Coordinates of C-alpha atoms and ligand atoms in Angstrom, one line a residue:
M883 CA 110.0 115.0 76.8
K884 CA 111.5 115.2 80.2
S885 CA 109.0 117.9 81.4
F886 CA 106.1 116.0 79.8
C887 CA 107.1 112.9 81.8
R888 CA 107.3 114.9 84.9
V889 CA 103.8 116.3 84.3
M890 CA 102.3 112.9 83.6
F891 CA 103.9 111.6 86.8
A892 CA 102.4 114.5 88.8
V893 CA 98.9 113.8 87.3
T894 CA 99.2 110.2 88.5
L895 CA 100.0 111.4 91.9
I896 CA 97.0 113.7 92.1
F897 CA 94.6 110.9 91.2
A898 CA 96.1 108.4 93.6
S899 CA 93.8 108.3 96.5
A900 CA 94.8 109.0 100.1
A901 CA 98.5 108.3 99.9
L902 CA 100.1 107.1 103.1
P903 CA 101.8 109.9 105.0
A904 CA 105.5 109.9 104.3
L905 CA 106.5 110.3 107.9
D906 CA 105.5 108.6 111.2
R907 CA 103.4 111.0 113.1
Q908 CA 102.9 111.0 116.9
P909 CA 99.4 111.0 118.2
N910 CA 97.6 114.3 117.9
A911 CA 97.5 114.6 121.7
D912 CA 101.3 114.7 121.9
Y913 CA 101.5 117.8 119.7
H914 CA 98.5 119.4 121.4
A915 CA 100.3 118.9 124.8
R916 CA 103.3 120.8 123.4
R917 CA 101.2 123.7 122.2
V918 CA 99.5 123.9 125.7
A919 CA 103.0 123.9 127.3
L920 CA 104.0 126.7 125.0
A921 CA 100.8 128.7 125.8
N922 CA 101.8 128.5 129.5
K923 CA 105.1 130.3 128.7
L924 CA 103.6 133.2 126.8
N925 CA 102.9 135.5 129.7
G926 CA 99.3 135.7 128.6
G927 CA 100.2 136.6 125.0
V928 CA 99.7 135.2 121.5
A929 CA 102.2 133.1 119.5
I930 CA 102.4 132.9 115.8
L931 CA 104.7 130.5 114.0
F932 CA 105.1 129.9 110.3
A933 CA 105.8 126.7 108.4
A934 CA 108.6 126.5 105.9
E935 CA 107.6 127.7 102.4
E936 CA 107.5 125.4 99.5
P937 CA 110.8 125.8 97.6
L938 CA 110.4 128.1 94.5
L939 CA 112.0 125.4 92.4
D940 CA 109.6 122.5 93.0
F941 CA 112.3 119.9 92.5
M942 CA 114.4 121.2 95.4
P943 CA 114.0 119.2 98.7
Y944 CA 111.5 120.4 101.3
R945 CA 112.0 120.2 105.0
Q946 CA 109.6 121.6 107.5
D947 CA 110.6 124.3 109.9
A948 CA 111.8 122.4 113.0
D949 CA 109.9 124.4 115.6
F950 CA 106.7 124.3 113.6
Y951 CA 107.1 120.6 113.2
Y952 CA 107.7 120.1 116.9
L953 CA 104.4 121.8 117.7
T954 CA 102.3 120.3 114.9
G955 CA 103.8 117.3 113.3
W956 CA 102.6 119.0 110.1
N957 CA 104.8 118.5 107.1
E958 CA 103.1 120.6 104.4
P959 CA 104.4 124.0 103.4
G960 CA 103.1 127.5 103.9
A961 CA 100.9 127.1 107.0
A962 CA 100.8 129.2 110.1
L963 CA 100.0 128.4 113.7
L964 CA 98.4 130.8 116.2
I965 CA 98.3 130.0 120.0
E966 CA 96.5 132.3 122.4
A967 CA 97.4 131.8 126.0
P968 CA 94.5 131.3 128.5
Q969 CA 93.9 134.1 131.0
A970 CA 91.9 134.2 134.2
A971 CA 89.3 137.0 134.6
Q972 CA 90.9 140.3 135.8
G973 CA 88.8 143.2 136.9
T974 CA 86.5 144.1 134.0
H975 CA 88.3 141.7 131.7
P976 CA 86.5 138.4 131.3
A977 CA 88.5 135.1 131.3
R978 CA 89.9 134.0 128.0
P979 CA 90.2 130.3 127.2
Y980 CA 93.2 128.6 125.5
R981 CA 92.8 128.8 121.8
E982 CA 94.8 127.3 118.9
I983 CA 94.3 127.8 115.2
M984 CA 96.1 126.4 112.1
F985 CA 96.0 128.5 109.0
L986 CA 96.3 126.6 105.8
P987 CA 97.3 128.2 102.5
T988 CA 95.0 128.3 99.5
R989 CA 95.7 125.3 97.3
N990 CA 97.9 126.0 94.3
L991 CA 96.5 123.7 91.7
R992 CA 99.3 124.3 89.3
M993 CA 102.0 123.5 91.9
E994 CA 100.1 120.5 93.0
L995 CA 100.7 119.0 89.5
Y996 CA 104.3 118.9 90.5
T997 CA 104.4 118.3 94.2
G998 CA 101.1 116.6 95.0
R999 CA 97.8 117.4 96.7
K1000 CA 97.8 119.6 99.8
L1001 CA 95.2 120.0 102.5
D1002 CA 93.3 123.3 102.7
A1003 CA 90.9 124.7 105.3
A1004 CA 87.9 123.8 103.2
S1005 CA 88.6 120.0 103.6
P1006 CA 86.0 118.6 106.0
D1007 CA 88.6 116.5 107.8
A1008 CA 91.1 119.4 108.2
T1009 CA 90.9 119.6 112.0
Q1010 CA 91.1 115.9 112.4
L1011 CA 94.1 115.6 110.1
T1012 CA 96.0 118.5 111.5
G1013 CA 95.0 117.7 115.1
V1014 CA 94.5 121.5 115.8
D1015 CA 91.3 122.7 117.4
E1016 CA 90.5 125.2 114.7
V1017 CA 91.6 125.4 111.1
K1018 CA 91.1 128.5 109.0
M1019 CA 92.3 129.9 105.7
M1020 CA 95.7 131.6 105.6
S1021 CA 94.0 134.7 104.4
D1022 CA 92.2 134.9 107.8
L1023 CA 95.4 135.1 109.8
A1024 CA 95.7 138.9 109.9
V1025 CA 92.0 139.4 110.6
T1026 CA 92.0 136.9 113.4
L1027 CA 95.0 138.5 115.1
N1028 CA 93.5 141.9 114.7
Q1029 CA 90.3 140.8 116.4
M1030 CA 92.2 139.1 119.3
A1031 CA 94.2 142.2 119.8
A1032 CA 91.2 144.5 119.6
E1033 CA 89.3 142.4 122.2
N1034 CA 92.3 142.3 124.5
R1035 CA 94.6 145.2 123.8
A1036 CA 97.3 143.9 126.1
A1037 CA 97.7 140.9 123.7
A1038 CA 99.0 143.3 121.1
Y1039 CA 102.0 144.0 123.4
R1040 CA 102.6 140.3 124.1
I1041 CA 103.0 138.9 120.6
W1042 CA 105.6 136.1 120.2
S1043 CA 106.7 135.4 116.7
E1044 CA 109.7 134.9 114.5
P1045 CA 111.9 138.1 114.3
D1046 CA 113.7 136.7 111.3
T1047 CA 110.5 136.1 109.2
E1048 CA 109.2 138.8 106.9
Q1049 CA 105.7 137.5 107.3
A1050 CA 105.8 138.0 111.1
K1051 CA 107.1 141.5 110.9
A1052 CA 104.5 142.5 108.3
L1053 CA 101.7 140.9 110.3
V1054 CA 102.6 142.7 113.5
Q1055 CA 103.0 146.0 111.7
W1056 CA 99.6 145.6 110.0
T1057 CA 98.0 144.7 113.3
A1058 CA 99.5 147.8 115.0
T1059 CA 98.4 150.1 112.1
T1060 CA 94.9 148.8 112.0
L1061 CA 94.5 149.2 115.8
G1062 CA 95.7 152.8 115.5
M1063 CA 99.0 152.1 117.5
E1064 CA 101.7 154.7 116.9
S1065 CA 104.3 152.0 115.9
A1066 CA 104.5 148.3 115.8
P1067 CA 105.2 146.9 119.2
P1068 CA 108.4 144.9 119.6
F1069 CA 107.5 141.2 119.7
S1070 CA 109.3 138.4 121.5
D1071 CA 111.1 135.6 119.8
V1072 CA 108.8 132.6 120.0
R1073 CA 111.7 130.3 119.2
T1074 CA 113.1 130.8 122.7
P1075 CA 110.3 129.1 124.6
V1076 CA 109.8 126.5 121.9
Q1077 CA 113.4 125.5 122.0
L1078 CA 113.4 125.3 125.8
L1079 CA 110.6 122.7 125.4
R1080 CA 112.5 120.8 122.7
A1081 CA 115.5 120.3 125.0
T1082 CA 113.9 117.2 126.6
K1083 CA 112.2 114.5 124.7
D1084 CA 108.9 112.8 125.3
A1085 CA 108.3 109.0 124.8
G1086 CA 107.1 109.4 121.2
E1087 CA 110.1 111.5 120.2
L1088 CA 112.4 108.9 121.9
A1089 CA 110.8 106.1 119.8
L1090 CA 111.6 108.1 116.6
L1091 CA 115.1 108.8 117.8
H1092 CA 115.6 105.1 118.4
K1093 CA 114.4 104.4 114.9
A1094 CA 116.8 106.9 113.4
S1095 CA 119.6 105.4 115.4
D1096 CA 118.6 101.8 114.5
A1097 CA 118.6 102.6 110.8
S1098 CA 121.9 104.5 111.1
V1099 CA 123.5 101.5 112.9
Q1100 CA 122.4 99.3 110.0
A1101 CA 124.0 101.8 107.5
Q1102 CA 127.2 101.9 109.5
F1103 CA 127.4 98.1 109.7
A1104 CA 127.0 97.8 105.9
M1105 CA 129.6 100.5 105.4
M1106 CA 132.1 98.8 107.7
K1107 CA 131.8 95.5 105.8
S1108 CA 132.4 97.3 102.5
V1109 CA 135.5 99.4 103.4
H1110 CA 138.8 98.2 101.7
P1111 CA 141.8 99.7 100.0
G1112 CA 140.9 101.1 96.5
Q1113 CA 137.3 101.8 97.4
K1114 CA 136.2 105.4 96.7
E1115 CA 135.0 107.4 99.6
R1116 CA 131.9 108.2 97.5
T1117 CA 131.1 104.5 97.1
T1118 CA 131.2 104.3 100.8
T1119 CA 128.8 107.3 101.0
G1120 CA 126.5 105.6 98.5
I1121 CA 126.3 102.5 100.6
I1122 CA 125.4 104.6 103.6
Y1123 CA 122.6 106.4 101.6
E1124 CA 121.2 103.1 100.4
K1125 CA 121.0 101.5 103.8
L1126 CA 119.5 104.6 105.5
L1127 CA 116.7 104.9 102.9
E1128 CA 116.2 101.1 102.9
N1129 CA 115.7 101.2 106.7
G1130 CA 113.1 104.0 106.6
C1131 CA 115.1 107.2 106.8
E1132 CA 114.0 110.0 104.5
R1133 CA 117.5 111.4 104.2
P1134 CA 120.9 111.6 106.0
S1135 CA 120.7 114.0 108.9
Y1136 CA 123.8 115.9 107.6
A1137 CA 126.2 115.6 104.8
P1138 CA 128.0 112.2 105.4
I1139 CA 131.7 112.6 106.2
V1140 CA 133.9 109.9 104.8
G1141 CA 137.5 111.0 105.3
S1142 CA 140.5 108.8 104.8
G1143 CA 144.2 109.4 105.3
E1144 CA 144.9 113.1 105.9
K1145 CA 141.2 113.9 105.5
S1146 CA 140.5 111.9 108.6
T1147 CA 141.8 114.9 110.5
E1148 CA 139.5 117.4 108.7
L1149 CA 136.5 117.6 111.0
H1150 CA 133.7 118.2 108.5
Y1151 CA 135.3 117.0 105.2
S1152 CA 132.4 116.0 103.0
D1153 CA 133.8 116.1 99.5
N1154 CA 134.4 112.3 100.0
S1155 CA 136.3 112.5 96.7
Q1156 CA 139.4 110.4 97.5
T1157 CA 140.2 106.7 96.9
M1158 CA 141.0 104.9 100.2
R1159 CA 144.5 103.7 100.7
D1160 CA 146.1 100.7 102.4
G1161 CA 147.5 101.6 105.8
D1162 CA 145.2 104.7 106.3
V1163 CA 142.3 105.1 108.7
V1164 CA 138.9 106.4 107.6
V1165 CA 136.6 108.4 109.7
V1166 CA 132.9 107.9 108.8
D1167 CA 130.6 110.3 110.5
A1168 CA 127.2 109.5 108.9
A1169 CA 123.6 108.9 110.1
G1170 CA 120.1 109.4 109.1
E1171 CA 116.9 111.2 109.8
Y1172 CA 113.8 109.1 110.5
S1173 CA 110.5 111.0 110.4
M1174 CA 112.3 114.3 111.1
Y1175 CA 114.3 112.9 114.0
A1176 CA 118.1 112.6 113.6
S1177 CA 120.9 110.3 114.6
D1178 CA 124.6 111.1 114.6
I1179 CA 127.2 108.3 114.6
T1180 CA 130.9 108.2 113.9
R1181 CA 133.2 105.2 113.6
T1182 CA 136.8 105.1 112.6
M1183 CA 138.3 102.1 110.8
P1184 CA 141.6 100.9 109.4
V1185 CA 141.0 100.9 105.6
N1186 CA 142.7 97.5 105.3
G1187 CA 140.9 96.0 108.2
H1188 CA 143.9 96.0 110.7
F1189 CA 144.9 99.0 112.8
T1190 CA 148.7 99.7 113.0
A1191 CA 150.1 99.7 116.5
R1192 CA 150.0 103.6 116.5
Q1193 CA 146.5 103.8 115.1
R1194 CA 145.3 101.3 117.6
E1195 CA 147.0 103.3 120.4
V1196 CA 145.3 106.5 119.4
Y1197 CA 142.0 104.7 118.8
G1198 CA 142.2 103.2 122.3
I1199 CA 142.8 106.6 123.8
V1200 CA 139.7 108.2 122.1
L1201 CA 137.6 105.2 123.2
G1202 CA 138.9 105.5 126.7
A1203 CA 138.1 109.2 126.7
Q1204 CA 134.5 108.4 125.6
K1205 CA 134.2 105.8 128.3
A1206 CA 135.6 108.2 131.0
A1207 CA 133.0 110.8 129.9
I1208 CA 130.2 108.3 130.0
E1209 CA 131.2 107.1 133.5
G1210 CA 131.7 110.7 134.7
L1211 CA 128.3 112.0 133.6
V1212 CA 126.0 113.1 136.3
A1213 CA 122.6 114.3 135.1
G1214 CA 121.8 117.8 136.3
K1215 CA 125.5 118.5 137.0
S1216 CA 127.8 117.7 134.1
H1217 CA 128.1 120.2 131.2
I1218 CA 128.8 119.2 127.6
N1219 CA 130.2 121.4 124.8
D1220 CA 132.8 123.0 127.0
P1221 CA 135.8 123.2 124.7
Q1222 CA 137.4 125.9 126.8
H1223 CA 137.2 123.6 129.9
K1224 CA 135.5 126.2 132.0
Y1225 CA 133.9 123.4 134.1
P1226 CA 136.4 121.0 135.8
D1227 CA 133.8 118.1 135.7
S1228 CA 132.4 118.8 132.2
L1229 CA 132.5 115.8 129.8
D1230 CA 134.9 117.8 127.6
T1231 CA 137.3 118.3 130.5
I1232 CA 137.1 114.6 131.5
A1233 CA 137.9 113.5 128.0
F1234 CA 140.7 116.1 127.6
N1235 CA 142.3 115.1 130.8
Y1236 CA 142.1 111.4 129.9
M1237 CA 143.8 112.1 126.5
N1238 CA 146.6 114.1 128.2
A1239 CA 147.1 111.4 130.7
H1240 CA 147.3 108.5 128.2
G1241 CA 149.2 109.5 125.1
K1242 CA 151.8 111.7 123.5
D1243 CA 152.5 113.0 120.0
L1244 CA 155.7 112.5 118.0
H1245 CA 157.3 115.4 120.0
G1246 CA 156.4 114.1 123.4
E1247 CA 153.4 116.5 123.8
P1248 CA 150.3 115.2 125.5
L1249 CA 147.5 114.4 123.1
G1250 CA 144.7 116.6 124.6
K1251 CA 145.6 119.5 122.3
Y1252 CA 144.5 117.4 119.3
F1253 CA 140.9 117.3 120.7
I1254 CA 139.7 120.4 118.9
H1255 CA 136.0 120.4 119.2
G1256 CA 133.2 120.2 121.8
I1257 CA 132.5 116.7 123.1
G1258 CA 128.8 116.7 122.1
H1259 CA 125.5 118.3 121.4
S1260 CA 121.8 117.9 121.8
V1261 CA 120.1 115.7 119.1
G1262 CA 116.5 115.9 118.1
I1263 CA 114.6 117.3 115.1
D1264 CA 117.9 118.9 114.2
V1265 CA 121.1 117.0 114.4
H1266 CA 122.5 119.9 116.4
D1267 CA 119.3 120.5 118.3
P1268 CA 119.0 123.8 120.1
Y1269 CA 120.2 123.7 123.7
D1270 CA 121.5 126.3 126.2
Y1271 CA 124.9 124.8 126.8
S1272 CA 125.4 127.0 129.9
Q1273 CA 123.1 124.5 131.5
P1274 CA 124.1 121.0 132.5
I1275 CA 122.7 117.8 130.9
Q1276 CA 119.2 117.2 132.0
K1277 CA 117.1 114.1 132.5
G1278 CA 115.1 113.5 129.2
M1279 CA 117.9 114.9 127.0
V1280 CA 119.3 113.1 123.9
F1281 CA 122.8 114.0 123.0
T1282 CA 126.1 112.8 121.5
I1283 CA 129.4 112.0 123.2
E1284 CA 132.0 112.2 120.4
P1285 CA 135.6 112.7 121.5
G1286 CA 138.2 112.9 118.7
I1287 CA 142.0 113.2 118.3
Y1288 CA 143.3 114.6 115.0
I1289 CA 147.0 114.5 114.2
P1290 CA 147.7 115.8 110.7
E1291 CA 151.4 115.1 111.0
E1292 CA 150.6 111.4 111.4
K1293 CA 147.6 111.3 109.1
I1294 CA 145.6 109.9 112.0
G1295 CA 142.2 111.2 112.8
V1296 CA 140.0 109.2 115.2
R1297 CA 136.5 110.1 116.3
I1298 CA 134.0 107.9 118.0
E1299 CA 130.5 109.2 118.4
D1300 CA 127.3 107.7 119.9
V1301 CA 123.9 109.0 120.8
F1302 CA 122.6 108.8 124.4
Y1303 CA 119.4 109.4 126.3
V1304 CA 119.3 110.3 130.0
D1305 CA 116.3 108.5 131.5
Q1306 CA 114.3 109.8 134.5
D1307 CA 116.6 107.9 136.9
G1308 CA 119.6 109.8 135.4
K1309 CA 120.8 106.6 133.8
L1310 CA 122.4 106.8 130.4
V1311 CA 120.8 104.7 127.6
D1312 CA 123.1 104.2 124.5
L1313 CA 120.9 104.4 121.4
T1314 CA 123.7 103.2 119.2
E1315 CA 125.2 100.5 121.3
A1316 CA 124.5 97.8 118.8
L1317 CA 127.4 99.1 116.6
P1318 CA 130.9 97.7 117.4
K1319 CA 133.2 100.1 119.0
D1320 CA 136.3 98.4 120.5
A1321 CA 139.2 98.2 118.0
E1322 CA 139.0 94.4 117.7
A1323 CA 135.2 94.5 117.3
V1324 CA 135.5 97.0 114.5
E1325 CA 138.1 94.9 112.8
K1326 CA 135.8 91.9 113.1
A1327 CA 132.9 93.7 111.7
M1328 CA 135.0 94.6 108.7
R1329 CA 135.7 91.0 107.8
K1330 CA 133.4 89.8 105.1
Ligands
LIG1154 N1 128.0 114.8 112.8 C1 128.5 116.1 112.6 C2 128.6 116.9 113.9 O1 128.1 116.6 114.9 O2 129.1 118.0 113.8
LIG1155 MN1 127.8 115.0 116.2

């Protein structure tokens, strides 16, 4: 009966005409500009990227490959993207124009009964819908690459693809074999230049990151109002899920962390299986993903609505450390994610020094040693977006500042985390500033 219902539901989906896209998509021109920017980093070569495959078990969740999504905004499985860099004429070699091709898989009509209609290259509106200049069938990929490499032999030595993808390895091997090369040439990792581009965000991405943060702030607000002694951590988790989805997110951007009492000191506790107790604090690190863009927020609350003197003291020191890091940030100069404190003016070092200067544990030791993780990370399509942390924070970046102090002996864990954007003047914009943060403001938000 269950599988019959599932099939009936799938049939209804197929006959439903032109469903609205599930995700907000930026204008085609934005994705096109990213592909052209990538082409300019290929040293005259050819890039091939693959979309995430549809899960073998159709009821498992699907999430597009982040680099593929960044370049295409395309959220269907199994496609490939080829970008050929333009080249000026050289000697006897004529100039080659920029070229981009999306390869779409053959429709799987059986699978479509379960997961809905997909676009294929035969659809007359395929180029318009994908926004890519040329659209071909997936089965044309190998032939197209072979022709490109045959016309421009040097291109066969300048392939950029995904070294961790079997399809990429097989494709390059096949190209080499059919061109009579002795062995497959090594190819460069295309993720490296794509991820360099992803480090800074354009206006459309920033708008989506704002929406992810706005929805996450709503979820955190609702969560704060609900927390009380006797509430299960999982109930809190459920409230967060409800509000994220209600406010337009497709899912949380990571497994929500709701850790009370001793578990407030466990950085990525996500069992969320305890019942919250009077007198404890609870760390809630939870946020959503809106149209593939993440937010990442943490607030710490007293379960009963009133911090004890010691909890308030530790809370104030974490908040002071965050404020010191915010004030100390200089775009183009300050590093983040420097837990070894290699840089004297990194945000980690500023926060660490602040904690050491402002509080002690039960044994008279400065509190900095209880700050046991990096102070932040880049945020984008991935909640931990790729970034070369040997580089300082740049204008256009979106990242977290999230100091924490975790003292298991006192059952006190405090983390405060917000998401920031550095604008073109180097000014910090707090995407999550609507959410209360001072101890008193948090207590107020908890009152019904
Ligand atoms: N929100 C989880 C983390 O940043 O690690
Ligand atoms: Mn984080």
